[in-house]
Amino acid sequence: MELSDYPRPPGDTGIGMHWAAGPALAMGIGGVRDFWIPELKAMGVKWVKMLHIGGLDLARLLLENEIMPIVRIYRPQPNAVDLEKGTLGEAELKIVAEYVAAGVRYFEFNNEPEMASEWLDREKPPNAEEIVARNAIRDMEAIIKLGGYPAVPATSVATKWDLIEEIIVQGGRGLFDGPVWLAVHNYDLNHPLDYPYDDVNQNGTPISEEEYNSYRNVAWEGPTWGKRTREFVNKEREKRKNPGHTIFDDPSTWLGYERLAGLSRKHLGRVLPILSTENGAIVAEDTDPRYPTTTMEIHQDKTLEMARIMMGTSKKSDPAPDYYFCTAFWLIASARMGVPGWERHSWYSEAWPGGRLPTVDALKEEPKRERVVALAPSPERGKPVVVRSGVVSGTITGGAGLQVVLRGSHWQGDMTIENDGRFRFESVPAGTYRISVLGTDLVRGGIEVDGIHPVEISLSLAEPEPAPEPRRERPAPAPEPQQKQPAPAPELAPPPPQPEPEQPPPEPAAGPQWTYTVEEKGLGPGFGVVRCSVEAKENVPVHLWTVGWEGMTRKSGSKREYGPYACEFAPLGPGSYYVQVAGIDLRAEVPVDGRHVVWVMFKEEGKSPPIPLTPPKPKTIFHYLLIHQVPERKEDWLALLRYVSRFTPVVGESLEEAESARHVTLLTSQEEGSDLTARLEQAGCQVCRPRPPLSRSLDAAVKSGVPFSICEGAPSP
């Protein structure tokens, strides 16, 4: 099929919206007819992406009003290794037929399949792209047979899968001669609309003081620049500049459709239609520290410019190419449409002054023009390159069963933490990342991946306790950009509006028994860290906060690798923080520069000073195989050789050398094992003693690909 063969709505502006992320008519058809249809028309919306659930009447109503629906056949976890479980069943195909009969043509059947959360039981296989392509062929054939136009599934922003090629490899080349299109999720991630070709990304152009202050002084209830200083922003711009980068190097941008166009030309010799099914700017987005936070004003300006690009009325940018059919601005409404969640992502919401973003009124006032389509695609701006990738793995103590998310400006992924606390991300492109655990306040930023050396992370979840003096002001942002899921994340309720105090609260008079010292102890891991020790007190809540931020609570003794009474607060940006121990009438003021580790040590007066805290040895070795007892059986030796060949640890007999490793696989007797394990753990090592029989455990690790899955105390693989 040619581009001209695909249907477009009458008076097409190319402006599209994403409907509520739930049942399509939760608010009733009357409300849609009386309120929402006029609102869509006033904004010039000609395309609406919607879920199929309860939406047949909505689709008919949209078509009656010359608005083109794009329908996603929604399944909570549409991907599976089993072909029958990973493809549309009889019930779903019946729904497709009903929508086709109503006049709908554009269908999605999958969503961001590179995410583990989109797989059955959240188990994403290593050959996920191959399986997605195989399953897609079956679904696309079925939808085409019913008269629908299926999409090649959209991946999340910045993902570099090539499903066009994989579908061809799996035998689906003939599908592309039919009514197939490409779905794209081209969120901008607080990047400018010409990213990655802008001067900041290409050349590291610094921001002037005048421009910095123009963003910094914006009057709105949200983070601006993430409280990053101008000096920090300019250092980030210089450090992270990418001369010569193209959309194939970094598709985390509005221009992400250009990458799909290039792949389509490469594999098919022409460009298929590309339709956004999620995209746009999101208020408070702060992913890339080189650029300003997306304020409401920036959201309005970017959205208007995107609309002008689609209509061909922009004075700054070329018109959108003819193959790029429409936007799908995330998200029109949630609670206003009777659907929970995503409230702070919604354009219409009581979270905003007047019940809607200023973007709504601005888009209504913008002159509308039907697109002039010449049906001649414009060339892409570059050629694909190979990007090195690496592995990020580790342990999150107390995190079994929770979702861990690794996210950077170029790539993101998520997975379920194993029962033993382990997680592992593979094929992670070189860059800087942040890791977080959904549903908790655990966040660790500044994770550098060079694409060559594996990165091992050890974290611990501490149960939050009530703050000694809880504050209700607007939470302060983290020092580095908060991470947004390109497929938007669950919503936080807005805090009650209260004025932010200009000065910190007065310190209470220190009690006679306790005192504290503050001392800087070297560079941190890319952000500020405060470690605290409370002499002779274990499991006592310690609270850290600053003016305008409620802060976080940890328990003394929760970071025993730094001492028997130690706890840790991170990541922190520059500023002055307060630390207080529950039950102690003393508040420590702690300066943090955002780069160093600062120790706060509370001790009782009149007692001997606390035991000096000696940090663990630097971890210069990733994995050490400590052979403290030589295996005697032949099968154990052979299994050991297979284990060493598969995981390439440093092998030796030196306990001192092993203390410099992040992970130690320990071969020793049952009698000596406990003492050796305790010493290595005191040195900050993660110790694995294989379960007996040794040969079976080692071979199980080789088979699973996880070297530490066979430890005593861990679930059997």
XYZ file of C-alpha atoms in Angstrom:
717
model
C 0.000 0.000 0.000
C 1.032 3.594 -0.644
C 0.778 6.413 1.901
C -2.176 7.814 -0.029
C -4.092 4.553 0.512
C -4.254 4.961 4.295
C -7.318 6.833 5.613
C -6.973 10.244 7.245
C -9.772 12.281 8.841
C -11.432 15.151 6.930
C -9.692 18.460 7.622
C -6.724 16.570 9.090
C -4.493 18.742 11.301
C -2.295 15.846 12.449
C -3.118 16.811 16.063
C -3.971 13.779 18.178
C -4.664 13.069 21.856
C -4.516 9.984 24.039
C -7.898 9.311 25.670
C -8.150 8.231 29.310
C -5.922 5.251 30.169
C -8.856 3.067 31.176
C -12.449 2.222 30.168
C -13.295 4.559 27.308
C -16.774 5.568 28.469
C -16.403 5.449 32.241
C -18.069 8.896 32.423
C -20.936 7.955 30.082
C -21.644 8.741 26.443
C -23.675 11.849 27.307
C -20.701 13.590 28.885
C -18.560 12.792 25.880
C -21.123 14.137 23.426
C -21.900 17.293 25.419
C -18.434 18.253 26.698
C -15.527 16.273 25.311
C -16.366 16.301 21.607
C -16.660 20.138 21.587
C -13.372 20.368 23.529
C -11.592 18.122 21.028
C -12.904 20.162 18.119
C -11.903 23.453 19.735
C -8.332 22.187 20.133
C -8.214 20.959 16.527
C -7.850 17.302 17.552
C -8.388 14.957 14.615
C -6.962 11.706 15.995
C -7.744 9.947 19.305
C -5.859 6.946 20.677
C -8.124 4.887 22.962
C -8.354 1.495 24.670
C -10.984 -0.877 23.330
C -12.622 -1.477 26.738
C -16.205 -0.224 26.529
C -15.266 2.058 23.672
C -17.322 0.949 20.683
C -19.848 3.778 21.062
C -17.012 6.269 21.594
C -15.362 5.132 18.342
C -18.640 5.603 16.473
C -19.107 9.065 18.008
C -15.572 10.101 17.052
C -16.065 8.974 13.466
C -19.389 10.829 13.285
C -17.486 13.982 14.250
C -14.710 13.393 11.680
C -12.130 12.329 14.287
C -10.048 9.226 13.520
C -9.860 6.621 16.325
C -6.767 4.472 16.921
C -7.844 1.488 19.019
C -5.568 -0.550 21.239
C -6.875 -4.052 21.932
C -5.905 -3.937 25.575
C -4.451 -6.916 27.431
C -2.623 -6.299 30.749
C 0.392 -8.454 29.810
C 0.159 -9.181 26.093
C 3.530 -10.900 25.631
C 4.355 -14.533 26.320
C 6.717 -17.225 25.067
C 3.717 -19.499 24.489
C 2.290 -18.521 21.090
C -1.296 -19.136 22.226
C -0.917 -16.953 25.328
C 1.059 -14.247 23.525
C -1.386 -13.605 20.653
C -4.971 -12.434 20.242
C -7.577 -15.039 21.074
C -11.050 -15.599 19.695
C -12.609 -13.039 22.051
C -10.140 -10.292 21.108
C -10.517 -10.958 17.379
C -14.282 -10.701 17.753
C -13.729 -7.237 19.267
C -11.537 -6.272 16.292
C -14.316 -7.354 13.926
C -16.869 -5.234 15.812
C -14.655 -2.150 15.618
C -13.964 -2.738 11.912
C -17.719 -2.948 11.316
C -18.072 0.406 13.099
C -15.560 1.999 10.715
C -12.322 1.779 12.718
C -9.196 0.863 10.742
C -6.110 1.520 12.904
C -5.365 -1.101 15.593
C -2.644 -1.750 18.168
C -2.345 -5.185 19.774
C 0.833 -4.784 21.832
C 2.596 -2.118 23.892
C 6.273 -1.491 24.767
C 7.183 -5.202 24.615
C 10.792 -4.602 25.640
C 9.522 -3.914 29.188
C 9.363 -6.903 31.550
C 6.111 -5.538 32.983
C 4.443 -6.198 29.610
C 5.207 -9.943 29.759
C 3.151 -12.729 31.276
C 4.179 -13.091 34.930
C 6.646 -10.240 34.242
C 9.134 -12.777 32.878
C 10.867 -11.395 29.790
C 12.996 -13.995 27.954
C 16.464 -13.255 26.544
C 15.152 -13.599 22.966
C 12.199 -11.297 23.607
C 12.489 -9.364 20.339
C 12.377 -12.582 18.326
C 9.278 -13.825 20.195
C 7.495 -10.469 19.858
C 8.091 -10.510 16.099
C 6.914 -14.116 15.795
C 3.719 -13.391 17.722
C 3.181 -10.109 15.852
C 3.081 -11.912 12.502
C 0.163 -14.022 13.684
C -1.751 -11.043 15.125
C -1.117 -8.826 12.104
C -2.314 -11.520 9.706
C -5.501 -11.996 11.756
C -6.275 -8.254 11.946
C -5.668 -7.750 8.222
C -7.957 -10.692 7.465
C -10.735 -8.932 9.444
C -10.228 -5.666 7.531
C -8.119 -3.815 10.109
C -4.776 -2.050 9.759
C -2.339 -3.421 12.399
C 0.629 -1.559 13.859
C 4.143 -2.820 14.267
C 4.234 -2.483 18.086
C 5.600 0.694 19.644
C 8.538 0.366 21.997
C 9.114 2.871 24.786
C 11.004 6.058 24.063
C 14.767 5.587 23.450
C 14.496 1.814 22.866
C 16.480 0.612 19.842
C 14.681 -2.551 18.861
C 14.234 -3.089 15.116
C 10.979 -5.024 14.835
C 10.707 -4.386 11.093
C 13.856 -6.400 10.493
C 12.902 -9.068 13.022
C 9.455 -9.571 11.460
C 11.166 -10.019 8.087
C 13.628 -12.523 9.601
C 10.700 -14.453 11.107
C 9.058 -14.775 7.686
C 6.658 -11.839 7.716
C 8.065 -9.804 4.807
C 4.823 -10.065 2.817
C 2.845 -8.323 5.574
C 4.466 -5.000 4.690
C 2.771 -5.011 1.309
C -0.548 -4.770 3.148
C -2.134 -2.113 5.413
C 0.592 -2.107 8.087
C 1.814 0.989 9.950
C 4.413 1.831 12.587
C 3.455 2.976 16.094
C 5.845 5.297 17.955
C 6.061 6.643 21.516
C 8.093 9.784 20.893
C 8.015 11.599 24.225
C 10.532 14.448 24.398
C 11.931 13.660 27.906
C 12.501 17.405 28.592
C 14.687 17.597 25.466
C 14.267 20.395 22.918
C 12.284 19.428 19.836
C 15.389 19.381 17.598
C 17.263 16.987 19.929
C 19.739 15.286 19.365
C 20.821 17.880 16.777
C 20.666 20.892 19.142
C 23.780 22.828 20.159
C 23.663 21.666 23.781
C 23.788 17.969 22.890
C 26.155 18.369 19.946
C 28.566 20.964 21.326
C 27.877 21.310 25.054
C 26.914 24.981 24.624
C 26.775 26.500 28.129
C 23.738 28.281 29.477
C 24.086 31.978 30.269
C 23.244 33.344 33.686
C 20.371 35.326 32.193
C 18.810 32.292 30.525
C 19.361 30.119 33.600
C 17.627 32.642 35.846
C 14.730 32.994 33.415
C 13.886 29.345 34.082
C 14.895 29.354 37.716
C 12.526 32.151 38.629
C 9.432 30.697 36.968
C 6.525 30.949 39.416
C 4.958 27.499 39.516
C 4.423 24.699 42.003
C 7.049 22.199 40.934
C 10.789 21.567 40.537
C 12.849 23.834 38.312
C 16.266 22.622 37.187
C 15.996 20.035 39.982
C 17.723 22.659 42.181
C 20.822 22.228 40.047
C 23.216 25.138 39.982
C 24.192 26.850 36.747
C 27.756 25.605 37.246
C 26.515 22.017 37.571
C 24.337 22.324 34.459
C 27.242 23.643 32.399
C 29.560 20.896 33.645
C 26.941 18.327 32.623
C 26.628 19.960 29.206
C 30.360 19.806 28.636
C 30.714 16.270 29.994
C 27.762 14.811 28.096
C 28.069 16.525 24.734
C 27.791 14.204 21.729
C 29.285 15.697 18.561
C 27.898 14.026 15.476
C 25.103 12.161 17.232
C 22.017 11.397 15.138
C 18.560 10.057 15.857
C 20.016 6.555 15.515
C 22.367 7.227 18.422
C 19.695 8.694 20.684
C 15.974 8.440 19.811
C 14.820 9.815 23.203
C 13.102 12.717 21.536
C 10.158 14.089 19.584
C 12.079 13.252 16.393
C 11.993 9.539 17.244
C 9.782 8.974 14.207
C 12.799 9.742 11.982
C 14.579 6.635 13.256
C 11.616 4.427 12.344
C 11.489 6.062 8.916
C 15.166 5.270 8.373
C 14.693 1.628 9.374
C 11.656 1.373 7.099
C 13.672 2.689 4.128
C 16.559 0.391 4.942
C 14.486 -2.809 5.057
C 11.593 -2.012 2.702
C 12.888 0.686 0.361
C 10.025 2.997 1.365
C 8.483 4.522 4.473
C 5.388 3.080 6.116
C 2.922 5.441 7.837
C 4.094 6.370 11.343
C 1.475 7.274 13.966
C 2.175 8.339 17.532
C 0.140 6.365 20.035
C 1.748 8.122 23.036
C 3.932 11.225 22.950
C 4.458 14.834 23.882
C 5.749 16.729 26.890
C 4.798 16.037 30.510
C 4.720 18.686 33.226
C 7.536 18.312 35.811
C 9.562 16.055 33.499
C 13.218 16.368 34.473
C 15.042 13.449 32.856
C 18.119 15.149 31.376
C 19.982 17.518 33.764
C 21.353 19.569 30.852
C 17.915 21.023 30.097
C 15.257 22.838 32.126
C 12.425 21.047 33.866
C 9.184 20.980 31.861
C 7.117 23.661 33.548
C 3.511 24.381 32.578
C 4.752 27.241 30.396
C 7.296 25.004 28.613
C 4.607 22.324 28.198
C 2.393 24.871 26.475
C 5.162 26.199 24.222
C 6.328 22.732 23.162
C 2.819 21.448 22.499
C 1.931 24.472 20.369
C 5.128 24.058 18.352
C 4.425 20.341 17.810
C 0.923 21.208 16.610
C 2.333 23.847 14.249
C 4.859 21.358 12.887
C 2.027 18.922 12.179
C -0.086 21.599 10.435
C 2.897 23.101 8.614
C 2.434 26.536 10.212
C 5.636 26.688 12.285
C 7.973 29.615 11.675
C 10.887 27.756 13.323
C 10.640 24.176 12.027
C 9.924 22.353 8.786
C 6.493 20.745 8.413
C 6.170 17.172 9.634
C 6.971 14.644 6.880
C 3.941 13.192 5.111
C 4.611 9.714 6.499
C 4.212 11.040 10.075
C 0.428 11.021 10.383
C -0.382 12.259 13.896
C 0.540 12.975 17.498
C -1.083 11.321 20.531
C -0.425 13.832 23.300
C -0.412 12.112 26.667
C -2.947 12.554 28.401
C -6.307 14.287 28.002
C -7.908 13.374 31.358
C -8.216 10.753 34.086
C -10.449 11.561 37.078
C -12.561 13.898 34.908
C -13.346 10.825 32.799
C -13.918 8.497 35.741
C -10.565 6.732 35.415
C -8.099 6.586 38.359
C -4.364 7.324 38.080
C -2.141 9.588 35.965
C -3.761 12.688 37.446
C -0.681 14.910 37.285
C -0.161 13.824 33.668
C -3.688 14.836 32.640
C -4.393 18.052 30.730
C -7.804 18.353 32.375
C -7.400 17.901 36.128
C -8.232 19.616 39.400
C -4.491 19.408 40.077
C -4.102 22.477 37.823
C -5.369 26.028 38.394
C -8.789 26.347 36.794
C -9.042 22.578 36.304
C -6.842 22.360 33.197
C -3.362 23.094 31.923
C -2.919 26.456 30.177
C -1.988 24.376 27.112
C -5.695 23.638 26.585
C -6.743 27.265 26.114
C -3.618 28.087 24.113
C -4.286 25.222 21.706
C -7.898 26.316 21.321
C -6.734 29.824 20.365
C -4.092 28.563 17.919
C -5.212 29.036 14.270
C -5.936 25.651 12.681
C -5.020 24.578 9.170
C -5.478 21.315 7.336
C -2.207 19.622 6.537
C -0.873 19.941 3.007
C 0.262 16.414 2.167
C 2.545 15.962 -0.824
C 3.125 12.252 -0.118
C 6.908 12.612 -0.556
C 8.835 11.562 2.565
C 11.826 13.647 3.562
C 15.210 11.971 4.091
C 16.402 10.837 7.471
C 19.245 12.714 9.122
C 21.792 9.975 9.680
C 22.772 6.355 9.600
C 22.551 3.797 12.364
C 25.658 3.071 14.393
C 26.603 0.311 16.775
C 26.407 1.311 20.443
C 28.345 -0.629 23.065
C 26.263 -2.094 25.849
C 26.966 -3.601 29.235
C 25.425 -5.346 32.244
C 24.033 -3.790 35.437
C 23.257 -6.320 38.159
C 23.235 -6.608 41.896
C 21.256 -7.238 45.054
C 18.482 -5.242 46.714
C 18.092 -6.590 50.235
C 14.449 -6.699 51.237
C 13.250 -6.127 47.677
C 12.125 -9.630 46.664
C 9.097 -9.500 44.370
C 9.196 -5.726 43.832
C 9.818 -3.980 40.506
C 13.263 -2.447 40.004
C 13.644 0.188 37.281
C 16.905 1.222 35.599
C 16.536 4.407 33.602
C 18.724 6.887 31.761
C 18.135 9.461 29.084
C 18.988 6.898 26.354
C 17.521 3.646 27.708
C 15.267 2.229 30.384
C 14.120 -1.165 31.580
C 12.378 -2.850 34.496
C 12.180 -6.307 36.037
C 10.974 -8.178 39.117
C 13.577 -8.631 41.866
C 14.313 -12.319 42.497
C 13.591 -14.058 45.809
C 17.242 -13.734 46.785
C 17.209 -10.002 46.030
C 19.090 -10.358 42.740
C 18.407 -8.409 39.562
C 20.229 -8.167 36.230
C 19.859 -5.813 33.261
C 21.650 -6.762 30.049
C 22.395 -4.854 26.825
C 22.485 -1.548 28.709
C 23.972 1.171 26.455
C 26.851 3.241 27.783
C 25.640 6.234 29.773
C 24.573 7.477 33.199
C 21.608 5.801 34.906
C 19.402 5.927 37.965
C 17.959 2.863 39.677
C 14.776 2.870 41.751
C 12.343 0.416 43.313
C 8.677 1.095 42.599
C 6.565 1.721 45.686
C 9.572 2.696 47.831
C 11.758 5.757 48.271
C 14.912 3.859 47.282
C 16.699 5.735 44.497
C 20.372 5.571 43.499
C 21.682 7.845 40.757
C 25.027 8.428 39.108
C 25.418 4.839 37.841
C 28.010 4.952 35.065
C 27.908 2.237 32.399
C 30.829 2.171 29.951
C 29.538 -0.733 27.886
C 32.627 -2.831 28.680
C 32.851 -3.464 32.422
C 29.896 -4.993 34.309
C 28.422 -2.834 37.074
C 27.440 -4.452 40.367
C 25.142 -2.640 42.815
C 24.248 -3.583 46.385
C 21.329 -1.725 47.974
C 19.023 -2.210 50.926
C 15.432 -1.227 51.577
C 14.717 0.312 54.966
C 11.164 0.603 56.213
C 10.246 4.310 56.506
C 9.320 5.628 59.942
C 7.291 8.743 60.803
C 9.423 11.876 60.782
C 10.238 13.451 64.148
C 8.860 16.753 62.895
C 6.888 15.998 59.722
C 6.560 18.795 57.230
C 3.743 19.307 54.751
C 5.455 21.612 52.322
C 6.007 20.809 48.679
C 8.634 18.035 48.403
C 11.997 19.175 47.108
C 13.282 17.428 43.991
C 16.208 15.055 43.969
C 19.592 16.495 42.969
C 19.497 14.678 39.666
C 16.541 14.488 37.299
C 13.563 12.506 38.485
C 12.903 9.591 36.182
C 9.694 9.386 34.279
C 8.542 6.173 32.670
C 8.019 6.866 29.002
C 4.848 4.893 29.499
C 3.825 7.209 32.388
C 4.239 6.057 35.965
C 1.696 5.871 38.824
C 0.633 9.245 40.166
C 1.504 10.975 43.411
C -1.260 12.987 45.018
C -0.355 16.687 45.155
C 0.689 17.869 48.620
C -1.544 20.409 50.349
C -0.474 23.948 49.494
C 1.401 25.617 52.308
C 3.907 28.448 52.248
C 7.511 27.388 52.271
C 9.368 28.838 55.255
C 12.187 31.168 54.316
C 14.342 30.115 57.263
C 14.915 26.694 58.854
C 13.103 26.115 62.130
C 15.044 27.115 65.238
C 17.143 24.355 66.691
C 15.988 23.027 70.038
C 18.426 23.310 72.876
C 20.772 20.356 72.928
C 20.305 17.939 75.766
C 23.158 17.522 78.241
C 23.973 13.916 77.339
C 24.519 13.926 73.549
C 26.757 15.691 71.059
C 27.668 15.169 67.420
C 30.492 15.706 64.959
C 30.355 16.256 61.190
C 33.253 15.204 58.994
C 33.791 14.886 55.236
C 35.091 11.448 54.192
C 36.001 11.532 50.508
C 34.198 11.587 47.170
C 30.765 10.022 46.773
C 29.436 7.960 43.836
C 28.375 10.952 41.728
C 26.041 12.580 44.274
C 26.014 13.641 47.905
C 25.872 10.992 50.660
C 25.254 11.435 54.386
C 26.198 8.525 56.640
C 25.234 8.611 60.291
C 26.336 6.595 63.303
C 24.474 6.646 66.646
C 26.739 5.313 69.388
C 25.530 2.083 70.986
C 22.050 2.342 69.436
C 20.735 -0.151 66.889
C 17.445 -0.056 64.976
C 16.645 3.526 66.040
C 14.935 5.802 63.454
C 17.172 8.577 62.112
C 15.527 11.321 60.058
C 17.159 13.614 57.453
C 15.347 16.571 55.879
C 15.763 20.115 54.625
C 13.565 23.176 54.311
C 10.698 22.430 51.908
C 11.323 18.658 51.821
C 10.011 16.054 54.267
C 13.134 13.983 53.751
C 13.701 10.312 54.542
C 14.103 8.025 57.561
C 16.625 5.226 58.034
C 17.436 2.980 61.001
C 20.752 2.944 62.794
C 22.601 -0.257 62.026
C 20.963 -0.666 58.610
C 24.354 -0.172 56.870
C 26.526 -2.424 59.002
C 29.234 -2.548 56.360
C 30.134 0.961 57.567
C 29.887 0.183 61.265
C 27.541 -1.498 63.770
C 25.368 1.628 64.220
C 25.595 3.193 60.746
C 22.872 4.231 58.306
C 22.985 6.072 54.973
C 21.025 8.800 53.145
C 21.434 9.145 49.370
C 21.277 10.497 46.711
C 21.500 14.101 47.912
C 22.089 17.357 46.099
C 24.000 20.354 47.420
C 22.463 22.174 50.379
C 22.103 22.284 54.134
C 20.348 19.284 55.698
C 19.182 18.419 59.209
C 19.640 15.061 60.933
C 17.860 14.006 64.117
C 17.754 10.715 66.015
C 14.433 9.609 67.490
C 14.455 10.109 71.276
C 17.476 12.431 71.265
C 16.783 16.142 71.696
C 19.563 17.239 69.357
C 19.478 18.261 65.719
C 22.613 18.181 63.561
C 23.039 20.638 60.691
C 24.963 18.982 57.851
C 26.384 20.822 54.813
C 26.403 18.713 51.620
C 28.137 19.783 48.401
C 26.522 17.089 46.255
C 29.829 15.285 45.604
C 31.290 14.031 48.883
C 30.418 11.567 51.639
C 29.720 13.317 54.952
C 29.691 11.456 58.290
C 27.502 12.577 61.217
C 28.475 10.818 64.455
C 26.248 11.086 67.530
C 27.777 10.081 70.879
C 26.953 10.406 74.534
C 29.084 12.868 76.486
C 31.264 11.422 79.186
C 31.582 8.082 77.420
C 34.477 6.804 75.393
C 34.438 7.939 71.763
C 32.703 5.662 69.269
C 34.637 2.983 67.475
C 36.306 4.510 64.398
C 34.431 3.602 61.257
C 36.686 2.023 58.689
C 35.130 1.872 55.262
C 35.452 -1.403 53.373
C 38.349 -1.925 51.021
C 37.860 -0.450 47.549
C 36.202 -3.012 45.256
C 38.696 -3.444 42.440
C 37.502 -6.968 41.525
C 33.982 -7.816 40.370
C 33.976 -11.573 41.081
C 36.551 -13.601 43.016
C 36.544 -17.391 43.362
C 38.200 -18.083 46.725
C 39.358 -21.703 46.875
C 39.917 -22.183 50.599
C 39.333 -25.912 50.338
C 40.288 -27.822 47.185
C 37.505 -30.059 45.769
C 38.312 -33.755 45.959
C 35.852 -35.311 43.526
C 36.498 -35.362 39.777
C 32.938 -34.238 38.954
C 33.373 -31.214 41.261
C 36.594 -30.224 39.481
C 34.975 -30.523 36.049
C 31.962 -28.497 37.167
C 34.319 -25.916 38.644
C 36.136 -25.602 35.309
C 32.798 -25.082 33.534
C 31.832 -22.436 36.107
C 35.137 -20.551 35.713
C 34.910 -20.725 31.914
C 31.350 -19.368 31.952
C 31.739 -16.519 34.480
C 35.521 -15.755 34.340
C 36.077 -14.851 37.999
C 39.503 -14.048 39.415
C 40.630 -17.353 40.979
C 42.889 -17.547 44.011
C 43.524 -18.609 47.605
C 44.132 -15.186 49.144
C 41.576 -13.985 51.675
C 43.079 -10.484 51.552
C 42.714 -10.372 47.763
C 39.120 -11.626 48.019
C 38.265 -8.727 50.352
C 38.758 -6.391 47.375
C 35.986 -8.116 45.379
C 32.336 -7.148 45.142
C 31.283 -10.807 44.874
C 33.090 -13.791 46.326
C 32.235 -17.402 45.535
C 33.673 -19.280 48.511
C 34.735 -22.935 48.440
C 35.445 -24.038 52.000
C 34.481 -26.518 54.689
C 31.275 -26.222 56.693
C 33.287 -25.668 59.880
C 35.304 -22.695 58.605
C 32.657 -21.255 56.298
C 30.872 -19.075 58.858
C 34.027 -17.313 60.078
C 35.303 -16.653 56.551
C 31.882 -15.432 55.404
C 31.643 -13.036 58.366
C 35.072 -11.559 57.625
C 34.309 -11.096 53.927
C 30.914 -9.534 54.642
C 32.559 -7.180 57.141
C 34.805 -6.118 54.239
C 31.692 -5.296 52.208
C 31.723 -8.385 49.976
C 28.671 -10.282 48.774
C 29.522 -13.889 49.645
C 28.150 -16.984 47.910
C 28.836 -20.454 49.319
C 27.491 -23.015 46.826
C 24.956 -25.480 48.161
C 26.044 -29.128 48.256
C 26.533 -31.158 46.190
C 29.047 -28.797 44.622
C 28.958 -30.129 41.048
C 25.171 -29.853 40.830
C 25.156 -26.270 42.142
C 27.924 -25.082 39.843
C 26.286 -26.657 36.790
C 22.946 -25.117 37.766
C 24.597 -21.683 37.851
C 26.129 -22.253 34.409
C 22.766 -23.337 33.029
C 20.883 -20.347 34.515
C 23.562 -17.816 33.554
C 23.489 -16.372 37.102
C 26.730 -17.106 39.016
C 25.237 -16.382 42.457
C 21.935 -18.264 42.126
C 23.299 -21.341 43.887
C 24.264 -19.863 47.264
C 23.344 -21.383 50.604
C 20.217 -19.663 51.848
C 19.071 -18.681 48.351
C 16.076 -20.329 46.633
C 16.983 -23.291 44.446
C 17.099 -22.429 40.737
